[in-house]
JSON list of C-alpha atoms in Angstrom, two decimals:
[
{"chain": "A", "resi": 1, "resn": "MET", "atom": "CA", "xyz": [224.05, 72.33, -37.62]},
{"chain": "A", "resi": 2, "resn": "GLU", "atom": "CA", "xyz": [221.03, 74.67, -38.15]},
{"chain": "A", "resi": 3, "resn": "ASN", "atom": "CA", "xyz": [219.32, 74.62, -41.85]},
{"chain": "A", "resi": 4, "resn": "LYS", "atom": "CA", "xyz": [219.35, 78.82, -42.91]},
{"chain": "A", "resi": 5, "resn": "LYS", "atom": "CA", "xyz": [218.01, 78.26, -45.62]},
{"chain": "A", "resi": 6, "resn": "ASN", "atom": "CA", "xyz": [215.33, 76.55, -44.32]},
{"chain": "A", "resi": 7, "resn": "GLU", "atom": "CA", "xyz": [214.92, 78.54, -41.34]},
{"chain": "A", "resi": 8, "resn": "LYS", "atom": "CA", "xyz": [212.07, 81.04, -40.14]},
{"chain": "A", "resi": 9, "resn": "LYS", "atom": "CA", "xyz": [211.75, 83.83, -38.12]},
{"chain": "A", "resi": 10, "resn": "ILE", "atom": "CA", "xyz": [209.02, 84.21, -35.92]},
{"chain": "A", "resi": 11, "resn": "LYS", "atom": "CA", "xyz": [207.28, 87.70, -37.00]},
{"chain": "A", "resi": 12, "resn": "VAL", "atom": "CA", "xyz": [206.82, 89.92, -33.39]},
{"chain": "A", "resi": 13, "resn": "PHE", "atom": "CA", "xyz": [204.80, 92.51, -33.05]},
{"chain": "A", "resi": 14, "resn": "GLU", "atom": "CA", "xyz": [206.32, 94.65, -29.69]},
{"chain": "A", "resi": 15, "resn": "LEU", "atom": "CA", "xyz": [203.77, 96.94, -28.94]},
{"chain": "A", "resi": 16, "resn": "ASP", "atom": "CA", "xyz": [204.41, 99.87, -26.55]},
{"chain": "A", "resi": 17, "resn": "LYS", "atom": "CA", "xyz": [204.80, 104.39, -25.74]},
{"chain": "A", "resi": 18, "resn": "ALA", "atom": "CA", "xyz": [207.58, 105.30, -28.07]},
{"chain": "A", "resi": 19, "resn": "ALA", "atom": "CA", "xyz": [209.71, 106.28, -25.44]},
{"chain": "A", "resi": 20, "resn": "THR", "atom": "CA", "xyz": [210.34, 102.73, -23.79]},
{"chain": "A", "resi": 21, "resn": "GLN", "atom": "CA", "xyz": [210.89, 101.64, -27.84]},
{"chain": "A", "resi": 22, "resn": "LYS", "atom": "CA", "xyz": [213.20, 103.50, -28.03]},
{"chain": "A", "resi": 23, "resn": "MET", "atom": "CA", "xyz": [214.77, 102.40, -24.99]},
{"chain": "A", "resi": 24, "resn": "LYS", "atom": "CA", "xyz": [213.63, 99.33, -25.99]},
{"chain": "A", "resi": 25, "resn": "LYS", "atom": "CA", "xyz": [216.21, 99.24, -29.06]},
{"chain": "A", "resi": 26, "resn": "LYS", "atom": "CA", "xyz": [218.86, 101.13, -28.31]},
{"chain": "A", "resi": 27, "resn": "LEU", "atom": "CA", "xyz": [219.38, 97.94, -25.23]},
{"chain": "A", "resi": 28, "resn": "VAL", "atom": "CA", "xyz": [218.50, 95.38, -27.66]},
{"chain": "A", "resi": 29, "resn": "LYS", "atom": "CA", "xyz": [221.21, 97.18, -30.70]},
{"chain": "A", "resi": 30, "resn": "GLN", "atom": "CA", "xyz": [223.42, 97.17, -27.70]},
{"chain": "A", "resi": 31, "resn": "ALA", "atom": "CA", "xyz": [224.10, 93.39, -26.95]},
{"chain": "A", "resi": 32, "resn": "GLY", "atom": "CA", "xyz": [224.24, 92.58, -30.33]},
{"chain": "A", "resi": 33, "resn": "PHE", "atom": "CA", "xyz": [220.51, 90.68, -30.66]},
{"chain": "A", "resi": 34, "resn": "GLU", "atom": "CA", "xyz": [219.44, 90.29, -34.36]},
{"chain": "A", "resi": 35, "resn": "HIS", "atom": "CA", "xyz": [215.38, 92.07, -34.52]},
{"chain": "A", "resi": 36, "resn": "SER", "atom": "CA", "xyz": [215.54, 92.63, -38.22]},
{"chain": "A", "resi": 37, "resn": "HIS", "atom": "CA", "xyz": [212.21, 90.17, -37.24]},
{"chain": "A", "resi": 38, "resn": "VAL", "atom": "CA", "xyz": [211.09, 92.42, -34.71]},
{"chain": "A", "resi": 39, "resn": "ALA", "atom": "CA", "xyz": [208.41, 95.37, -36.02]},
{"chain": "A", "resi": 40, "resn": "TYR", "atom": "CA", "xyz": [208.61, 97.98, -32.98]},
{"chain": "A", "resi": 41, "resn": "ILE", "atom": "CA", "xyz": [205.53, 100.06, -33.47]},
{"chain": "A", "resi": 42, "resn": "GLU", "atom": "CA", "xyz": [204.64, 103.18, -31.36]},
{"chain": "A", "resi": 43, "resn": "ALA", "atom": "CA", "xyz": [201.58, 102.80, -29.53]},
{"chain": "A", "resi": 44, "resn": "GLU", "atom": "CA", "xyz": [200.09, 103.65, -26.18]},
{"chain": "A", "resi": 45, "resn": "LEU", "atom": "CA", "xyz": [197.23, 101.13, -25.55]},
{"chain": "A", "resi": 46, "resn": "GLY", "atom": "CA", "xyz": [193.97, 102.61, -24.10]},
{"chain": "A", "resi": 47, "resn": "LYS", "atom": "CA", "xyz": [194.87, 106.16, -26.36]},
{"chain": "A", "resi": 48, "resn": "ASP", "atom": "CA", "xyz": [195.87, 105.36, -29.44]},
{"chain": "A", "resi": 49, "resn": "THR", "atom": "CA", "xyz": [194.48, 103.07, -32.71]},
{"chain": "A", "resi": 50, "resn": "TRP", "atom": "CA", "xyz": [196.74, 100.69, -31.75]},
{"chain": "A", "resi": 51, "resn": "VAL", "atom": "CA", "xyz": [195.06, 97.92, -34.54]},
{"chain": "A", "resi": 52, "resn": "ASP", "atom": "CA", "xyz": [196.18, 100.42, -37.54]},
{"chain": "A", "resi": 53, "resn": "LYS", "atom": "CA", "xyz": [199.31, 100.41, -36.70]},
{"chain": "A", "resi": 54, "resn": "LEU", "atom": "CA", "xyz": [199.60, 96.99, -35.75]},
{"chain": "A", "resi": 55, "resn": "MET", "atom": "CA", "xyz": [198.53, 96.57, -39.26]},
{"chain": "A", "resi": 56, "resn": "LEU", "atom": "CA", "xyz": [200.84, 98.30, -41.09]},
{"chain": "A", "resi": 57, "resn": "ALA", "atom": "CA", "xyz": [203.48, 97.41, -39.75]},
{"chain": "A", "resi": 58, "resn": "GLY", "atom": "CA", "xyz": [202.53, 93.65, -41.15]},
{"chain": "A", "resi": 59, "resn": "PHE", "atom": "CA", "xyz": [200.50, 92.12, -39.40]},
{"chain": "A", "resi": 60, "resn": "ASP", "atom": "CA", "xyz": [198.83, 88.48, -40.70]},
{"chain": "A", "resi": 61, "resn": "THR", "atom": "CA", "xyz": [195.18, 88.46, -39.00]},
{"chain": "A", "resi": 62, "resn": "GLN", "atom": "CA", "xyz": [194.08, 84.70, -40.60]},
{"chain": "A", "resi": 63, "resn": "ARG", "atom": "CA", "xyz": [198.21, 83.66, -38.74]},
{"chain": "A", "resi": 64, "resn": "LYS", "atom": "CA", "xyz": [197.57, 81.90, -35.59]},
{"chain": "A", "resi": 65, "resn": "THR", "atom": "CA", "xyz": [198.94, 84.37, -33.22]},
{"chain": "A", "resi": 66, "resn": "ILE", "atom": "CA", "xyz": [200.14, 83.72, -28.58]},
{"chain": "A", "resi": 67, "resn": "ILE", "atom": "CA", "xyz": [200.15, 88.10, -27.32]},
{"chain": "A", "resi": 68, "resn": "LEU", "atom": "CA", "xyz": [201.53, 87.27, -24.85]},
{"chain": "A", "resi": 69, "resn": "PHE", "atom": "CA", "xyz": [199.93, 91.10, -23.42]},
{"chain": "A", "resi": 70, "resn": "GLU", "atom": "CA", "xyz": [203.03, 90.73, -19.29]},
{"chain": "A", "resi": 71, "resn": "GLY", "atom": "CA", "xyz": [203.11, 93.30, -17.00]},
{"chain": "A", "resi": 72, "resn": "LEU", "atom": "CA", "xyz": [200.82, 95.71, -18.50]},
{"chain": "A", "resi": 73, "resn": "ALA", "atom": "CA", "xyz": [197.51, 95.36, -17.71]},
{"chain": "A", "resi": 74, "resn": "TYR", "atom": "CA", "xyz": [198.84, 96.48, -14.38]},
{"chain": "A", "resi": 75, "resn": "TYR", "atom": "CA", "xyz": [199.68, 99.52, -16.03]},
{"chain": "A", "resi": 76, "resn": "ILE", "atom": "CA", "xyz": [196.03, 100.54, -17.36]},
{"chain": "A", "resi": 77, "resn": "GLN", "atom": "CA", "xyz": [191.73, 100.62, -16.18]},
{"chain": "A", "resi": 78, "resn": "LYS", "atom": "CA", "xyz": [190.06, 97.28, -16.65]},
{"chain": "A", "resi": 79, "resn": "ASP", "atom": "CA", "xyz": [188.31, 98.58, -19.54]},
{"chain": "A", "resi": 80, "resn": "ASP", "atom": "CA", "xyz": [190.67, 99.82, -21.22]},
{"chain": "A", "resi": 81, "resn": "VAL", "atom": "CA", "xyz": [192.23, 96.03, -21.51]},
{"chain": "A", "resi": 82, "resn": "GLN", "atom": "CA", "xyz": [189.19, 95.30, -21.90]},
{"chain": "A", "resi": 83, "resn": "GLU", "atom": "CA", "xyz": [188.76, 97.12, -25.35]},
{"chain": "A", "resi": 84, "resn": "THR", "atom": "CA", "xyz": [192.02, 95.98, -25.96]},
{"chain": "A", "resi": 85, "resn": "PHE", "atom": "CA", "xyz": [190.96, 92.54, -25.70]},
{"chain": "A", "resi": 86, "resn": "LEU", "atom": "CA", "xyz": [187.91, 92.91, -27.34]},
{"chain": "A", "resi": 87, "resn": "GLN", "atom": "CA", "xyz": [190.34, 94.66, -30.31]},
{"chain": "A", "resi": 88, "resn": "LEU", "atom": "CA", "xyz": [192.37, 91.23, -30.72]},
{"chain": "A", "resi": 89, "resn": "ALA", "atom": "CA", "xyz": [189.15, 89.03, -30.34]},
{"chain": "A", "resi": 90, "resn": "LYS", "atom": "CA", "xyz": [187.82, 90.43, -33.78]},
{"chain": "A", "resi": 91, "resn": "ILE", "atom": "CA", "xyz": [191.73, 90.33, -35.49]},
{"chain": "A", "resi": 92, "resn": "VAL", "atom": "CA", "xyz": [193.45, 87.34, -34.86]},
{"chain": "A", "resi": 93, "resn": "PRO", "atom": "CA", "xyz": [191.73, 82.82, -36.49]},
{"chain": "A", "resi": 94, "resn": "GLU", "atom": "CA", "xyz": [190.53, 80.42, -33.96]},
{"chain": "A", "resi": 95, "resn": "GLY", "atom": "CA", "xyz": [193.11, 78.83, -31.99]},
{"chain": "A", "resi": 96, "resn": "CYS", "atom": "CA", "xyz": [194.77, 82.15, -30.82]},
{"chain": "A", "resi": 97, "resn": "LYS", "atom": "CA", "xyz": [196.04, 82.04, -28.08]},
{"chain": "A", "resi": 98, "resn": "LEU", "atom": "CA", "xyz": [196.99, 85.73, -25.25]},
{"chain": "A", "resi": 99, "resn": "LEU", "atom": "CA", "xyz": [198.06, 85.24, -22.10]},
{"chain": "A", "resi": 100, "resn": "PHE", "atom": "CA", "xyz": [198.33, 88.45, -19.51]},
{"chain": "A", "resi": 101, "resn": "ASP", "atom": "CA", "xyz": [199.14, 88.65, -16.06]},
{"chain": "A", "resi": 102, "resn": "PHE", "atom": "CA", "xyz": [197.04, 90.58, -13.15]},
{"chain": "A", "resi": 103, "resn": "PRO", "atom": "CA", "xyz": [195.92, 92.16, -9.88]},
{"chain": "A", "resi": 104, "resn": "PHE", "atom": "CA", "xyz": [193.55, 91.45, -7.04]},
{"chain": "A", "resi": 105, "resn": "LEU", "atom": "CA", "xyz": [194.08, 95.07, -6.33]},
{"chain": "A", "resi": 106, "resn": "ASN", "atom": "CA", "xyz": [192.10, 95.04, -3.48]},
{"chain": "A", "resi": 107, "resn": "ARG", "atom": "CA", "xyz": [194.48, 91.17, -2.39]},
{"chain": "A", "resi": 108, "resn": "VAL", "atom": "CA", "xyz": [197.91, 93.82, -2.62]},
{"chain": "A", "resi": 109, "resn": "SER", "atom": "CA", "xyz": [199.24, 95.93, -0.42]},
{"chain": "A", "resi": 110, "resn": "GLU", "atom": "CA", "xyz": [198.63, 99.63, 1.20]},
{"chain": "A", "resi": 111, "resn": "LYS", "atom": "CA", "xyz": [202.36, 100.15, 1.72]},
{"chain": "A", "resi": 112, "resn": "VAL", "atom": "CA", "xyz": [202.89, 98.68, -2.19]},
{"chain": "A", "resi": 113, "resn": "LYS", "atom": "CA", "xyz": [200.18, 100.53, -3.72]},
{"chain": "A", "resi": 114, "resn": "SER", "atom": "CA", "xyz": [201.70, 103.60, -1.85]},
{"chain": "A", "resi": 115, "resn": "ALA", "atom": "CA", "xyz": [205.79, 102.48, -3.41]},
{"chain": "A", "resi": 116, "resn": "LEU", "atom": "CA", "xyz": [204.62, 102.54, -6.55]},
{"chain": "A", "resi": 117, "resn": "ARG", "atom": "CA", "xyz": [202.39, 105.45, -6.67]},
{"chain": "A", "resi": 118, "resn": "LYS", "atom": "CA", "xyz": [205.34, 107.71, -4.89]},
{"chain": "A", "resi": 119, "resn": "LYS", "atom": "CA", "xyz": [207.50, 106.46, -8.51]},
{"chain": "A", "resi": 120, "resn": "ASN", "atom": "CA", "xyz": [204.38, 107.73, -10.52]},
{"chain": "A", "resi": 121, "resn": "GLU", "atom": "CA", "xyz": [203.65, 104.04, -11.66]},
{"chain": "A", "resi": 122, "resn": "PRO", "atom": "CA", "xyz": [200.53, 102.83, -9.81]},
{"chain": "A", "resi": 123, "resn": "TRP", "atom": "CA", "xyz": [198.92, 100.30, -10.75]},
{"chain": "A", "resi": 124, "resn": "LEU", "atom": "CA", "xyz": [195.12, 100.73, -12.10]},
{"chain": "A", "resi": 125, "resn": "PHE", "atom": "CA", "xyz": [193.67, 97.56, -13.32]},
{"chain": "A", "resi": 126, "resn": "ASP", "atom": "CA", "xyz": [192.11, 95.69, -10.89]},
{"chain": "A", "resi": 127, "resn": "LEU", "atom": "CA", "xyz": [189.74, 92.66, -10.46]},
{"chain": "A", "resi": 128, "resn": "GLU", "atom": "CA", "xyz": [188.08, 92.71, -7.58]},
{"chain": "A", "resi": 129, "resn": "SER", "atom": "CA", "xyz": [186.81, 90.14, -5.81]},
{"chain": "A", "resi": 130, "resn": "GLU", "atom": "CA", "xyz": [186.54, 87.92, -2.27]},
{"chain": "A", "resi": 131, "resn": "GLN", "atom": "CA", "xyz": [189.30, 86.52, -1.19]},
{"chain": "A", "resi": 132, "resn": "THR", "atom": "CA", "xyz": [188.47, 82.56, -2.03]},
{"chain": "A", "resi": 133, "resn": "ILE", "atom": "CA", "xyz": [190.04, 81.19, -4.42]},
{"chain": "A", "resi": 134, "resn": "GLU", "atom": "CA", "xyz": [187.10, 79.75, -6.18]},
{"chain": "A", "resi": 135, "resn": "SER", "atom": "CA", "xyz": [185.47, 83.71, -5.67]},
{"chain": "A", "resi": 136, "resn": "CYS", "atom": "CA", "xyz": [188.80, 84.62, -7.63]},
{"chain": "A", "resi": 137, "resn": "THR", "atom": "CA", "xyz": [188.77, 82.14, -10.34]},
{"chain": "A", "resi": 138, "resn": "GLN", "atom": "CA", "xyz": [184.45, 82.79, -11.33]},
{"chain": "A", "resi": 139, "resn": "VAL", "atom": "CA", "xyz": [186.10, 86.86, -11.53]},
{"chain": "A", "resi": 140, "resn": "THR", "atom": "CA", "xyz": [188.29, 85.95, -13.84]},
{"chain": "A", "resi": 141, "resn": "ILE", "atom": "CA", "xyz": [186.40, 84.17, -16.07]},
{"chain": "A", "resi": 142, "resn": "ASP", "atom": "CA", "xyz": [183.33, 86.15, -16.38]},
{"chain": "A", "resi": 143, "resn": "TYR", "atom": "CA", "xyz": [185.94, 89.69, -17.37]},
{"chain": "A", "resi": 144, "resn": "VAL", "atom": "CA", "xyz": [187.89, 87.08, -20.42]},
{"chain": "A", "resi": 145, "resn": "ALA", "atom": "CA", "xyz": [184.75, 85.81, -21.31]},
{"chain": "A", "resi": 146, "resn": "LYS", "atom": "CA", "xyz": [183.10, 90.23, -21.09]},
{"chain": "A", "resi": 147, "resn": "SER", "atom": "CA", "xyz": [186.49, 89.98, -23.12]},
{"chain": "A", "resi": 148, "resn": "GLY", "atom": "CA", "xyz": [185.74, 88.03, -26.92]},
{"chain": "A", "resi": 149, "resn": "TRP", "atom": "CA", "xyz": [187.98, 85.37, -25.37]},
{"chain": "A", "resi": 150, "resn": "ASN", "atom": "CA", "xyz": [187.87, 81.36, -23.13]},
{"chain": "A", "resi": 151, "resn": "LEU", "atom": "CA", "xyz": [189.60, 81.02, -20.11]},
{"chain": "A", "resi": 152, "resn": "GLN", "atom": "CA", "xyz": [192.19, 77.87, -20.54]},
{"chain": "A", "resi": 153, "resn": "LYS", "atom": "CA", "xyz": [194.08, 78.51, -17.82]},
{"chain": "A", "resi": 154, "resn": "LEU", "atom": "CA", "xyz": [194.85, 80.58, -14.90]},
{"chain": "A", "resi": 155, "resn": "GLU", "atom": "CA", "xyz": [197.29, 80.25, -11.59]},
{"chain": "A", "resi": 156, "resn": "LEU", "atom": "CA", "xyz": [196.34, 82.03, -8.92]},
{"chain": "A", "resi": 157, "resn": "CYS", "atom": "CA", "xyz": [200.14, 83.58, -6.78]},
{"chain": "A", "resi": 158, "resn": "LYS", "atom": "CA", "xyz": [199.87, 84.24, -3.45]},
{"chain": "A", "resi": 159, "resn": "LYS", "atom": "CA", "xyz": [201.80, 87.37, -1.60]},
{"chain": "A", "resi": 160, "resn": "PRO", "atom": "CA", "xyz": [205.10, 86.08, -0.42]},
{"chain": "A", "resi": 161, "resn": "GLY", "atom": "CA", "xyz": [204.31, 84.82, 3.23]},
{"chain": "A", "resi": 162, "resn": "SER", "atom": "CA", "xyz": [200.96, 85.54, 3.52]},
{"chain": "A", "resi": 163, "resn": "GLY", "atom": "CA", "xyz": [198.02, 82.88, 4.54]},
{"chain": "A", "resi": 164, "resn": "ALA", "atom": "CA", "xyz": [196.98, 80.43, 2.43]},
{"chain": "A", "resi": 165, "resn": "LYS", "atom": "CA", "xyz": [193.97, 82.34, 1.47]},
{"chain": "A", "resi": 166, "resn": "SER", "atom": "CA", "xyz": [195.74, 85.56, 0.07]},
{"chain": "A", "resi": 167, "resn": "LEU", "atom": "CA", "xyz": [195.68, 86.46, -3.60]},
{"chain": "A", "resi": 168, "resn": "ALA", "atom": "CA", "xyz": [197.42, 88.75, -4.96]},
{"chain": "A", "resi": 169, "resn": "ILE", "atom": "CA", "xyz": [198.34, 87.75, -8.62]},
{"chain": "A", "resi": 170, "resn": "GLY", "atom": "CA", "xyz": [196.38, 86.42, -11.06]},
{"chain": "A", "resi": 171, "resn": "CYS", "atom": "CA", "xyz": [198.03, 85.00, -14.51]},
{"chain": "A", "resi": 172, "resn": "ALA", "atom": "CA", "xyz": [196.17, 83.31, -17.34]},
{"chain": "A", "resi": 173, "resn": "VAL", "atom": "CA", "xyz": [196.23, 81.51, -20.62]},
{"chain": "A", "resi": 174, "resn": "ILE", "atom": "CA", "xyz": [193.13, 83.21, -22.85]},
{"chain": "A", "resi": 175, "resn": "ALA", "atom": "CA", "xyz": [192.10, 81.00, -25.94]},
{"chain": "A", "resi": 176, "resn": "ARG", "atom": "CA", "xyz": [189.82, 82.59, -29.47]}
]
């Protein structure tokens, strides 16, 4: 039996474009999920001053934080992702973690890239590297370090049905 008196809610800060936020709130409400602990912040990374919006929504810069940057880096220029990571590194304390996934575009087929462009969702982020695990790992380590973070864990995923050297996606845990 849960003790509701001592139950602590985790504060969630959800940043996304206005239209996407509207859709998310509608779906959460329709599903009947309790979401009073979620701050929906309308912001577009690389364009808006999202840090100010995050602070106005009650983000506590002293609390250890887990940042989930999932399915996002693909659609943002590499420099904008790096600037976002640098800004996050300035506002979160040591011990925080950031989880993100990203493509190695030179490892993604032209067929996939073309299909994404046709849907008006082109992948913009790219960590260019050679075809080896070592090269992909080193490129990721260097990128993360320039972004104010330290790589803790890296998973490199192969394209389905591809050879052992065909890496397409990386998933990383980085820490402050």
